[in-house]
Amino acid sequence: MQITSPSFKQNARHALDDVQLQKALGNVRAGFIDKRQKAVDALPEFDALRDSARDIKNHTLEHLDLYLEAYEQKVTAAGGHVHWAETAADARSIVLDLCRTRGARTVTKGKSMITEEIALNDFLDASGIVPVETDLGEYIIQLRGEHPSHIIAPAVHVNQDQVEADFRRVHTHLPADRDLTEPETLLDEARKVLRAKYFEADIGITGANFLVAETGSSIIVTNEGNGDLTQILPRIHVVIASIEKIVPTLNDAAQILRVLARSATGQDMSVYTTLSTGPRRPGDPDGPDEYHVILLDNGRSAMLGTEFQEMLRCIRCGACMNHCPVYHSIGGHAYGWVYPGPMGAVLTPALVGVEKGGHLPNASTFCGRCESVCPMRIPLPKMMRHWREKEFERGLNPATQRYGLKAWAFFARRPRLYALATSIAIPVLGAVGKAKGRFSWLPFAGGWTKHREMPAPETRTFRQQWSQREALKQGGRA
Amino acid sequence: MTVASDKPKVGLFVTCLVDLFRPVVGFAAVKLIEEAGCNVDVPMAQTCCGQPAYNSGDRHDARMIAENTIRAFEGFDYVVAPSGSCAGMLKKHYPALFKGDPRWEERAKAFSAKVHELVSFLADVRGMDRVTASGSGSVTYHDSCSGLRELGVKAQPRALLASMPGIELREMRDPDVCCGFGGTFCVKYPDVSNSIVETKTRAIVESGAGTLLAGDLGCLMNMAGKLKRQGAPVEARHVAEVLAGLTDGAPIGGKD
């Protein structure tokens, strides 16, 4: 997809002016936070589980090659195929090749951020293959020609009236006078339309929440069951997953599952947790004839051994964006690429480059709320700061910021000069602002005074007053 | 000449915003630390904690500033700052800044161990459970992010405020959600920052309190500046001013 992260500021302005979006964002704030808190409060060992989840992933990342090879062996032994894709283009051409050689015309898809990352839908469309999103949110987004604005609630920015209008626009084979006023009726209509697609599809594509080295299984968690129908009904099931999705054992996956849904939606577990191991075996009642896994790198291995390695622990629960004041203000699209919110602010520069993604790690107040709720204890602010360091080293940030900071640092490093300069400047500023106690406008402070008053200083710095007080004391003792 | 005493020696890290914009917070801090049975001094070699440079990716300048700060406070038993964000920088980030540097890492760690945010120092280190000052009116307290999440400052200021006869605490909705200041964030992304602070001032006004309190001057200037721009009838002060009973002067951003 087109990366618009460089115009983050304009995107944000646009989002702030979007009345519909602002209303929808209220739901993020109201919905996810309390639900997560309730689920966490009900499980005394939640924080211990977070530690354990972090440790499992850390261990896995230290031995990633070993576990990936073990996983591949198990998948092959179960009758499946593993394809290694270094880039997004590699992954796309593997999918296309599977479609072409199997004569596939329609592909159903379970919810998958990784297929967003490789822009699979547009590619399949352009290649004459019809991709059908089966997750309700993703289906709505697809009808609207949009991209997800949230990694677990892709259509969180869309409201009910808009969905009704979209369904009427697209489902023209249904009676025009039908009642679509309730969420249930909308859901029912989507279900009916999609039901037919499952049977038409030649290939079903899903992502993976986990890949298990011990058994060669892939695991998806869903709340609608669409993932199951996507992977069981077509002849061929293709899993696309990035390499960091691997965990050593089923036990490890089970551990992390205990923090995943609680962090994401406040559920103890998602409604469906589905394990797939290889194709249908003789005697199985259902399942695909072929089972393929595409393991995608696309920049992950370059993060290994760097200050960004910890980001590879991310399990895509969305808790960071659900708790982020910046995300609450502007929503996901403003971030300008696939991954929004704090996790996107770290991941996007890693995957598309800091030249394009540089705004995202800067557009954070470092309030730390994301880190405080991250089930994998990823130090998101710290990693955003590392991106700022990279940016600074390469001179990518705006000149005004650089010089302003350099000027401040110049004085901050020289206590005597700092004392002298401030003892001259502050009384002037204080005298000018004395009458009102604040400024509505100040030179060089437009970013501040555009929206707020600037409180005026007292007439002398603390150090001036303190020095005088101490001198009087000394004088009194003399 | 000063008389030697067995009282702990506290170095006040006054913070640049307090130094330049609101010295009364510094004097309130001195008064409170003295009430907690300590001697206070203000080393003049201090400037800023280096956070603006550090959070803008300028590690080199942040380190130079940090070295200066560490040197300035080496003779003290404690280093206390009336700001969660500066105290967080000194305590949590200085050791990270010097990690792997044989000359500075240990010094930074030893320094870090002595650092405390003001209210946390009073309550947790000195065991203060009441203040001598009294006040009047209703207040609401905003939890600034660094103090809350890096240093665990939440119950302490509320407990000390509760010990003051005449002060009524009215909690705002979501007191622990960021006000949108974020240091340089508020001037780099003014529109987003404004949206966040508008949510915050709505919660402040809805609380019905006459005075907004917090432990960080940066956040206070942001919120007070917005309240003033909106013409809201809420005064803003640093929590130390109220705890020390130094509330005769104008609130942040002036009187109306």
XYZ file of C-alpha atoms in Angstrom:
734
model
C 0.000 0.000 0.000
C 0.954 3.616 -0.494
C 2.965 4.875 2.504
C 1.710 8.253 3.695
C 3.674 8.367 6.950
C 5.809 11.301 5.697
C 2.656 13.452 5.678
C 1.710 12.390 9.199
C 0.984 15.969 10.272
C -1.507 16.555 7.477
C -3.008 13.094 8.053
C -3.443 13.953 11.729
C -5.027 17.330 10.989
C -7.429 15.610 8.601
C -8.318 13.009 11.255
C -8.892 15.671 13.913
C -11.337 17.444 11.597
C -13.233 14.238 10.743
C -16.355 14.330 12.904
C -17.413 10.747 12.106
C -13.961 9.423 12.959
C -13.777 11.378 16.202
C -17.090 9.835 17.264
C -15.853 6.343 16.407
C -12.606 6.883 18.324
C -14.648 7.518 21.442
C -15.609 3.845 21.216
C -11.964 2.760 21.332
C -11.440 4.759 24.475
C -14.640 3.550 26.090
C -14.592 -0.060 24.913
C -11.203 -1.685 25.172
C -9.665 -0.131 28.269
C -12.205 -1.100 30.916
C -12.633 -4.579 29.468
C -8.924 -5.248 29.629
C -8.726 -3.933 33.184
C -11.550 -6.231 34.301
C -9.928 -9.278 32.752
C -6.557 -8.442 34.289
C -8.045 -7.810 37.727
C -9.703 -11.220 37.616
C -6.389 -13.030 37.092
C -3.923 -12.539 39.957
C -1.057 -14.131 38.048
C -1.465 -11.868 35.000
C 1.791 -9.998 35.522
C 3.683 -13.214 36.179
C 2.279 -14.543 32.901
C 3.533 -11.419 31.148
C 7.025 -12.096 32.455
C 6.808 -15.658 31.309
C 5.515 -14.631 27.863
C 8.379 -12.156 27.528
C 10.931 -14.809 28.507
C 9.523 -17.369 26.065
C 9.799 -14.943 23.166
C 13.241 -13.715 24.203
C 14.518 -17.271 24.272
C 12.929 -18.022 20.904
C 14.440 -14.947 19.267
C 17.891 -15.911 20.561
C 17.544 -19.269 18.767
C 15.275 -18.286 15.912
C 17.133 -20.230 13.222
C 17.003 -23.430 15.253
C 13.273 -23.228 15.899
C 12.421 -22.268 12.319
C 14.316 -25.271 10.989
C 12.690 -27.588 13.508
C 9.305 -26.157 12.549
C 9.933 -26.718 8.858
C 10.836 -30.363 9.479
C 7.615 -30.937 11.412
C 5.442 -29.264 8.772
C 7.047 -31.392 6.059
C 6.630 -34.543 8.134
C 2.917 -33.741 8.497
C 2.586 -33.524 4.704
C 2.725 -29.741 4.400
C 5.077 -27.444 2.492
C 7.162 -24.556 3.788
C 8.149 -21.686 1.475
C 10.742 -19.122 2.540
C 10.090 -15.555 1.416
C 12.729 -12.924 2.006
C 10.678 -9.974 0.740
C 7.048 -8.989 0.269
C 7.462 -9.500 -3.479
C 8.770 -13.039 -2.883
C 5.736 -13.874 -0.745
C 3.330 -12.443 -3.317
C 4.850 -14.411 -6.153
C 4.711 -17.643 -4.121
C 0.979 -17.061 -3.578
C 0.424 -16.227 -7.238
C 2.361 -19.292 -8.302
C 0.174 -21.494 -6.087
C -2.965 -19.872 -7.529
C -1.808 -20.253 -11.140
C -0.616 -23.867 -10.877
C -3.822 -24.900 -9.059
C -6.121 -22.913 -11.355
C -7.483 -20.870 -8.464
C -9.859 -18.016 -9.308
C -11.244 -17.073 -5.900
C -9.317 -16.842 -2.646
C -10.932 -16.438 0.763
C -8.921 -14.742 3.444
C -9.008 -14.838 7.203
C -7.980 -11.660 9.016
C -4.257 -11.175 8.505
C -2.118 -8.089 9.008
C 0.775 -9.758 7.225
C -1.198 -9.894 3.967
C -1.839 -6.160 4.459
C 1.897 -5.697 4.885
C 2.608 -7.385 1.544
C -0.397 -5.673 -0.116
C -1.698 -9.027 -1.284
C -5.268 -8.056 -2.198
C -4.337 -5.408 -4.756
C -1.773 -7.767 -6.222
C -4.254 -10.639 -6.572
C -6.856 -8.288 -8.053
C -4.342 -7.078 -10.608
C -3.522 -10.711 -11.431
C -7.173 -11.567 -12.135
C -7.770 -13.461 -8.892
C -10.611 -12.432 -6.570
C -9.650 -12.083 -2.893
C -12.572 -12.201 -0.463
C -12.115 -10.990 3.103
C -14.176 -13.111 5.493
C -13.642 -11.309 8.810
C -16.582 -8.914 9.164
C -14.400 -5.889 9.836
C -12.052 -6.730 6.985
C -15.017 -7.384 4.671
C -16.427 -3.922 5.442
C -13.027 -2.349 4.820
C -12.709 -4.203 1.534
C -16.131 -2.960 0.365
C -15.058 0.595 1.209
C -11.717 0.261 -0.580
C -9.906 1.185 2.626
C -7.204 -0.279 4.843
C -7.586 -1.391 8.466
C -7.162 1.391 11.028
C -6.525 -0.997 13.904
C -4.766 -4.344 14.016
C -7.548 -6.286 15.744
C -10.572 -4.105 14.965
C -9.899 -3.144 11.357
C -13.141 -1.200 10.902
C -13.112 0.551 14.274
C -13.242 3.904 12.445
C -16.462 3.050 10.613
C -19.907 3.536 12.158
C -23.096 1.567 11.676
C -24.799 3.964 9.259
C -21.802 3.839 6.968
C -21.884 0.017 6.988
C -25.556 0.026 6.101
C -24.921 2.364 3.169
C -22.026 0.174 1.971
C -24.107 -3.002 2.120
C -26.943 -1.367 0.160
C -24.449 -0.134 -2.425
C -22.778 -3.529 -2.927
C -25.385 -6.202 -2.171
C -27.648 -5.123 -5.008
C -29.080 -8.629 -5.450
C -31.010 -8.280 -2.177
C -34.414 -6.538 -1.824
C -34.051 -2.768 -1.577
C -36.652 -2.429 1.168
C -34.933 -4.827 3.579
C -34.430 -3.706 7.170
C -30.769 -3.078 8.067
C -31.219 -0.929 11.143
C -29.851 -3.380 13.714
C -26.258 -4.620 14.044
C -27.699 -8.153 14.018
C -29.358 -7.663 10.621
C -26.122 -6.320 9.167
C -24.202 -9.258 10.578
C -26.748 -11.703 9.260
C -26.518 -10.231 5.770
C -22.733 -10.360 5.751
C -22.839 -13.935 6.950
C -25.225 -14.992 4.148
C -23.173 -13.286 1.458
C -19.894 -14.717 2.739
C -21.244 -18.233 3.276
C -21.463 -18.745 -0.481
C -17.922 -17.482 -0.977
C -16.403 -20.079 1.330
C -17.633 -22.815 -0.999
C -16.575 -21.005 -4.162
C -13.021 -20.469 -2.956
C -10.198 -22.605 -4.335
C -7.647 -21.397 -1.821
C -8.032 -20.164 1.739
C -5.372 -17.840 3.098
C -4.897 -17.171 6.805
C -2.260 -15.508 8.904
C -0.998 -17.071 12.105
C -0.896 -15.934 15.708
C 1.624 -18.654 16.476
C 3.702 -21.239 14.663
C 4.671 -24.143 16.904
C 8.091 -25.694 16.322
C 7.304 -28.759 18.408
C 4.413 -29.927 16.207
C 4.590 -27.906 12.986
C 1.183 -26.402 13.768
C -0.102 -22.942 12.972
C -2.563 -21.331 15.377
C -5.131 -18.638 14.699
C -7.446 -17.008 17.212
C -10.716 -15.472 16.003
C -14.082 -14.478 17.385
C -16.217 -15.115 14.311
C -15.124 -18.569 13.227
C -14.523 -17.245 9.729
C -10.910 -18.328 9.980
C -11.968 -21.932 10.433
C -14.220 -21.880 7.379
C -11.475 -20.178 5.397
C -8.959 -22.899 6.108
C -11.165 -25.989 6.155
C -13.458 -25.607 3.148
C -11.118 -24.790 0.227
C -8.893 -27.467 -1.281
C -5.754 -25.584 -0.352
C -4.857 -23.787 2.865
C -2.045 -21.237 2.702
C -0.658 -19.775 5.923
C 1.343 -16.551 5.617
C 3.327 -15.655 8.714
C 6.389 -13.613 9.560
C 9.293 -15.501 11.059
C 8.949 -14.097 14.590
C 5.591 -15.832 15.053
C 7.376 -19.016 16.053
C 7.261 -20.455 19.584
C 9.045 -23.634 20.713
C 6.182 -25.712 22.151
C 2.404 -25.962 22.434
C 2.847 -25.199 26.111
C 4.569 -21.930 25.226
C 1.759 -20.994 22.870
C -0.789 -21.788 25.578
C 1.066 -19.535 28.026
C 1.068 -16.578 25.657
C -2.574 -17.192 24.711
C -3.463 -16.458 28.333
C -2.260 -12.857 27.974
C -3.252 -12.303 24.327
C -7.047 -12.058 24.413
C -7.114 -10.440 27.841
C -4.856 -7.674 26.558
C -6.700 -7.311 23.277
C -10.405 -7.497 24.053
C -10.604 -8.389 27.722
C -11.770 -11.909 26.906
C -10.173 -14.787 28.824
C -9.709 -16.490 25.468
C -10.910 -15.653 21.969
C -13.998 -17.597 20.900
C -12.022 -19.804 18.516
C -8.452 -21.006 18.932
C -7.721 -23.168 15.917
C -4.676 -25.343 15.359
C -3.763 -26.620 11.900
C -1.153 -29.255 11.323
C -0.617 -30.309 7.718
C -3.298 -31.233 5.191
C -6.246 -33.582 5.655
C -5.139 -37.076 6.653
C -6.840 -40.277 5.474
C -9.932 -40.695 7.600
C -10.215 -36.985 8.562
C -13.793 -35.725 8.115
C -12.652 -32.433 6.620
C -9.666 -30.215 5.906
C -7.693 -29.099 2.862
C -5.884 -31.425 0.466
C -2.814 -29.192 0.524
C -1.243 -27.171 3.352
C 1.359 -24.496 2.622
C 3.188 -22.104 4.917
C 4.915 -18.993 3.597
C 7.500 -17.783 6.100
C 8.129 -14.107 5.523
C 11.188 -12.191 6.657
C 10.615 -8.742 5.098
C 13.030 -6.924 7.367
C 12.649 -8.909 10.590
C 16.036 -10.618 10.526
C 17.662 -7.190 10.155
C 16.149 -6.266 13.540
C 17.754 -9.248 15.270
C 20.763 -8.317 17.358
C 19.855 -4.608 17.256
C 18.182 -2.311 19.778
C 14.903 -3.150 18.006
C 14.994 -6.920 18.567
C 12.533 -6.674 21.453
C 9.863 -5.432 19.041
C 9.822 -8.944 17.554
C 8.101 -10.137 20.744
C 4.943 -8.317 19.636
C 1.889 -10.577 19.442
C -0.346 -7.989 17.716
C -2.900 -7.643 20.519
C -3.519 -3.936 19.995
C -3.371 -3.028 23.704
C -0.791 -0.299 23.030
C -2.998 1.569 20.572
C -6.088 1.008 22.708
C -4.369 2.914 25.517
C -2.504 5.525 23.471
C -3.646 9.150 23.785
C -2.238 9.946 20.347
C -4.083 7.031 18.724
C -7.261 8.106 20.546
C -6.936 11.534 18.946
C -6.170 10.602 15.360
C -6.992 6.917 14.793
C -4.952 4.447 12.789
C -5.003 5.760 9.221
C -3.038 8.889 10.104
C 0.019 6.743 10.813
C 0.161 6.200 7.106
C 0.986 2.531 6.799
C -0.130 -0.924 7.906
C 0.718 -0.785 11.598
C -0.667 2.092 13.674
C -0.211 3.254 17.250
C 2.877 2.721 19.387
C 3.739 -0.690 17.943
C 3.548 0.845 14.473
C 5.720 3.741 15.582
C 8.497 1.244 16.258
C 7.794 -1.308 13.529
C 7.103 0.983 10.569
C 10.533 2.688 10.554
C 12.107 -0.768 10.852
C 10.230 -2.104 7.852
C 9.958 0.908 5.522
C 12.933 2.972 6.726
C 13.259 5.876 9.125
C 13.335 8.328 6.196
C 9.676 7.546 5.502
C 8.533 6.488 8.967
C 10.429 9.062 11.031
C 7.400 11.053 12.163
C 5.839 8.098 13.944
C 8.389 7.603 16.758
C 8.457 11.393 17.189
C 4.694 11.684 17.498
C 4.638 10.276 21.006
C 4.439 12.018 24.359
C 6.394 9.125 25.941
C 3.603 8.802 28.464
C 4.492 5.136 28.825
C 0.935 3.851 28.995
C 1.582 1.501 26.065
C 4.508 -0.136 27.799
C 2.521 -0.443 31.013
C -0.150 -2.559 29.268
C 1.960 -4.458 26.719
C 1.571 -8.162 27.527
C 5.047 -8.837 26.166
C 6.596 -5.971 28.156
C 8.056 -4.323 25.069
C 9.730 -1.028 26.046
C 8.006 0.895 23.261
C 9.026 4.439 24.292
C 12.643 3.385 24.643
C 12.618 2.012 21.119
C 10.932 5.111 19.739
C 13.740 7.086 21.347
C 16.254 4.850 19.576
C 14.603 5.747 16.276
C 14.930 9.420 17.171
C 18.623 8.804 17.806
C 19.018 7.202 14.387
C 17.222 10.144 12.846
C 19.385 12.629 14.731
C 22.615 10.842 13.794
C 21.683 11.087 10.151
C 20.500 14.671 10.368
C 16.990 13.809 9.223
C 15.013 15.959 11.664
C 13.997 19.521 10.760
C 16.698 22.186 11.009
C 14.672 24.459 13.300
C 14.361 21.641 15.850
C 18.036 20.774 15.593
C 19.257 24.328 16.072
C 16.790 25.092 18.840
C 17.932 22.020 20.747
C 21.582 22.675 20.063
C 21.210 26.223 21.380
C 19.507 24.952 24.537
C 22.135 22.247 25.032
C 24.909 24.802 24.521
C 23.712 26.733 27.596
C 22.693 23.652 29.568
C 26.254 22.355 29.311
C 27.710 25.648 30.618
C 26.231 26.433 34.056
C 27.806 29.916 34.359
C 26.702 31.012 30.923
C 23.259 29.491 31.558
C 22.946 31.464 34.803
C 24.039 34.676 33.116
C 21.791 34.328 30.065
C 18.713 33.359 32.079
C 19.286 36.086 34.662
C 19.089 38.617 31.833
C 16.308 37.066 29.750
C 13.838 36.025 32.446
C 13.408 39.438 34.120
C 12.703 40.930 30.682
C 10.117 38.278 29.871
C 8.724 38.522 33.386
C 8.370 42.298 33.191
C 6.585 42.120 29.839
C 4.165 39.450 31.041
C 3.677 40.814 34.540
C 0.382 42.618 34.006
C -1.521 39.634 32.677
C 0.589 36.752 33.979
C 0.589 35.095 30.559
C 1.163 35.606 26.838
C -1.279 34.894 24.030
C 1.529 35.198 21.526
C 5.316 34.945 21.743
C 7.958 34.963 19.014
C 9.292 31.451 18.245
C 6.562 29.852 20.378
C 3.870 29.582 17.714
C 3.555 25.828 18.211
C 2.605 26.539 21.806
C 0.501 29.684 21.540
C -1.524 28.451 18.578
C -3.691 26.538 21.058
C -2.711 27.755 24.525
C -1.622 30.733 26.581
C 2.012 30.783 27.675
C 2.314 31.379 31.426
C 4.688 34.275 32.139
C 7.691 33.706 34.405
C 8.099 35.371 37.797
C 10.374 38.379 37.576
C 13.590 36.622 38.648
C 14.884 33.084 38.322
C 14.925 30.769 41.305
C 18.712 30.855 41.310
C 18.807 34.644 41.443
C 16.398 34.643 44.366
C 18.174 31.759 46.122
C 21.613 33.354 45.771
C 20.291 36.578 47.237
C 18.670 34.740 50.135
C 21.852 32.805 50.892
C 23.925 35.995 50.691
C 21.610 37.681 53.194
C 21.935 34.678 55.512
C 25.722 34.806 55.263
C 25.619 38.582 55.820
C 23.397 38.088 58.851
C 25.952 35.692 60.325
C 28.952 37.939 59.621
C 30.180 29.149 58.480
C 27.670 26.347 58.636
C 27.261 24.122 61.659
C 27.765 20.413 61.042
C 24.651 18.355 61.797
C 23.562 14.768 61.501
C 20.622 15.749 59.349
C 20.686 14.239 55.846
C 22.047 16.583 53.206
C 19.642 17.058 50.340
C 20.634 18.650 47.060
C 17.646 20.242 45.355
C 17.543 19.656 41.621
C 15.410 22.642 40.923
C 14.542 21.797 37.267
C 14.902 24.355 34.495
C 11.187 25.153 34.250
C 10.931 25.869 37.986
C 14.134 27.918 37.835
C 12.969 30.023 34.908
C 9.187 30.155 35.230
C 8.045 29.407 38.744
C 10.642 29.773 41.488
C 7.980 29.532 44.184
C 7.898 25.769 43.522
C 11.592 25.619 44.402
C 11.022 27.477 47.669
C 8.040 25.263 48.463
C 10.265 22.214 47.901
C 12.957 23.626 50.199
C 10.401 24.310 52.920
C 8.930 20.812 52.715
C 12.313 19.061 52.686
C 13.345 21.072 55.741
C 10.064 20.134 57.441
C 11.006 16.525 56.737
C 14.120 17.017 58.879
C 16.801 17.582 56.251
C 19.267 20.260 55.307
C 18.829 21.585 51.773
C 21.268 23.171 49.424
C 21.032 24.123 45.749
C 24.263 23.481 43.834
C 24.683 26.270 41.321
C 26.454 24.091 38.772
C 23.159 22.431 37.796
C 21.173 23.457 34.741
C 18.730 21.097 33.014
C 18.436 17.323 33.356
C 19.117 16.832 29.641
C 15.753 15.341 28.821
C 15.023 17.585 25.807
C 18.266 16.449 24.169
C 17.849 12.814 25.251
C 14.303 12.494 23.933
C 15.234 14.213 20.690
C 17.844 11.585 19.932
C 20.817 13.769 20.859
C 22.612 11.331 23.138
C 25.909 13.191 23.050
C 24.582 16.438 24.496
C 22.382 14.520 26.920
C 25.502 12.795 28.260
C 27.471 16.025 28.600
C 24.597 17.577 30.542
C 24.223 14.424 32.651
C 27.933 14.401 33.541
C 27.576 17.983 34.698
C 24.557 17.103 36.862
C 26.215 14.054 38.427
C 29.321 16.095 39.287
C 27.232 18.870 40.809
C 25.457 16.532 43.236
C 28.199 14.181 44.294
C 28.473 15.462 47.880
C 24.828 14.931 48.846
C 22.963 12.134 50.623
C 19.898 12.697 48.469
C 18.971 14.453 45.251
C 15.365 15.649 45.164
C 13.472 17.174 42.246
C 9.985 18.724 42.251
C 9.187 16.945 38.991
C 8.459 13.327 38.144
C 9.782 13.681 34.645
C 13.153 15.189 35.639
C 13.498 12.788 38.569
C 12.699 9.945 36.174
C 15.393 11.169 33.804
C 17.980 11.373 36.610
C 17.009 8.091 38.216
C 15.993 5.825 35.346
C 17.713 7.205 32.275
C 21.122 8.392 33.480
C 22.269 4.806 34.167
C 21.017 3.805 30.690
C 22.839 6.746 29.146
C 26.193 5.613 30.581
C 25.703 1.890 30.180
C 28.987 0.216 29.271
C 31.074 3.327 29.986
C 33.720 2.241 32.506
C 34.348 5.808 33.692
C 30.745 6.811 34.270
C 28.461 3.828 34.662
C 29.107 3.275 38.366
C 28.950 6.988 39.107
C 25.634 7.231 37.304
C 24.267 4.248 39.250
C 25.413 5.673 42.592
C 23.846 9.002 41.650
C 20.616 7.336 40.526
C 20.243 5.562 43.879
C 20.100 8.948 45.649
C 17.461 10.527 43.402
C 13.824 10.980 44.421
C 10.813 12.889 43.228
C 9.844 15.455 45.872
C 6.539 14.071 47.163
C 7.769 10.490 47.002
C 10.847 11.574 48.995
C 8.704 13.183 51.679
C 6.315 10.246 52.012
C 8.369 7.160 51.157
C 11.876 8.122 52.319
C 11.115 10.471 55.213
C 7.831 8.876 56.269
C 5.931 12.164 56.258
C 2.207 11.551 56.588
C 0.981 15.090 57.175
C 2.058 18.645 56.404
C 1.907 21.649 58.700
C 0.163 23.923 56.209
C -3.566 24.150 55.882
C -5.505 25.160 52.804
C -8.971 25.838 51.596
C -11.103 24.835 48.649
C -11.435 21.923 46.274
C -8.530 20.525 44.265
C -8.156 17.897 41.576
C -4.897 16.058 40.981
C -3.423 15.078 37.606
C -0.937 12.207 37.611
C 1.922 13.213 35.358
C 3.120 10.282 33.293
C 6.776 9.897 34.293
C 6.119 10.305 38.007
C 3.301 7.797 37.827
C 4.768 5.132 35.555
C 8.504 5.469 36.117
C 8.489 6.273 39.824
C 5.160 5.044 41.198
C 3.934 8.435 42.438
C 0.180 8.147 42.886
C -0.989 7.654 46.453
C 1.624 9.897 48.135
C 0.413 13.338 46.980
C -3.205 12.377 47.604
C -2.415 11.176 51.121
C -0.567 14.382 51.992
C -3.369 16.517 50.526
C -5.880 14.504 52.549
C -3.940 15.418 55.705
C -4.658 19.108 55.115
C -7.735 20.443 56.856
C -9.830 22.553 54.488
C -8.698 20.825 51.298
C -11.221 18.710 49.436
C -9.922 16.374 46.700
C -12.256 15.880 43.742
C -10.905 13.247 41.372
C -11.207 14.016 37.680
C -12.076 11.351 35.110
C -8.928 9.494 33.959
C -6.445 11.421 36.137
C -3.675 9.081 34.963
C -4.070 9.820 31.242
C -1.460 12.031 29.580
C -2.226 15.762 29.207
C -0.509 15.956 25.803
C 2.520 18.008 26.901
C 5.212 15.434 26.169
C 8.114 17.931 26.238
C 8.954 18.920 22.675
C 5.939 16.906 21.456
C 3.572 19.778 22.167
C 5.399 22.142 19.800
C 6.305 19.486 17.216
C 2.717 18.224 16.887
C 0.622 21.118 18.211
C -2.674 19.933 16.761
C -2.471 16.417 18.197
C -1.221 17.792 21.507
C -4.146 20.199 21.554
C -6.653 17.408 21.027
C -5.191 15.515 23.983
C -5.113 18.533 26.293
C -8.715 19.407 25.352
C -9.822 15.983 26.574
C -7.875 16.637 29.762
C -9.264 20.127 30.454
C -12.787 18.802 29.900
C -12.161 16.260 32.677
C -10.646 18.956 34.917
C -13.601 21.319 34.511
C -16.115 18.465 34.952
C -14.505 17.564 38.289
C -15.828 20.860 39.633
C -12.579 21.554 41.497
C -11.359 25.137 41.839
C -7.663 24.261 41.618
C -5.738 21.857 39.419
C -2.644 20.322 40.998
C 0.150 18.195 39.567
C 3.756 17.395 40.298
C 5.265 18.555 36.996
C 5.512 22.143 35.853
C 5.657 21.239 32.156
C 2.296 19.481 32.276
C 0.893 22.250 34.469
C 1.932 24.979 32.034
C 0.294 23.017 29.230
C -2.964 22.459 31.103
C -3.033 25.941 32.659
C -2.313 27.517 29.283
C -5.251 25.635 27.777
C -7.599 26.397 30.674
C -6.712 30.090 30.362
C -7.260 30.061 26.594
C -10.663 28.464 27.191
C -11.502 30.955 29.922
C -12.141 28.136 32.399
C -12.435 29.233 36.059
C -9.806 26.784 37.330
C -6.481 27.840 38.828
C -3.385 25.692 38.386
C -0.578 25.196 40.891
C 2.243 22.785 41.553
C 1.233 20.420 44.353
C 4.292 21.512 46.385
C 2.941 25.070 46.605
C -0.223 23.831 48.299
C 1.569 21.332 50.553
C 3.963 24.072 51.686
C 1.205 26.640 52.107
C 2.874 29.041 49.642
C -0.249 30.033 47.737
C -0.310 33.800 48.194
C 1.138 34.515 44.759
C -0.676 34.295 41.447
C -1.503 30.830 40.065
C 0.240 29.514 36.929
C -0.686 31.755 34.001
C -1.845 34.620 36.229
C -4.996 35.649 38.008
C -8.212 36.610 36.237
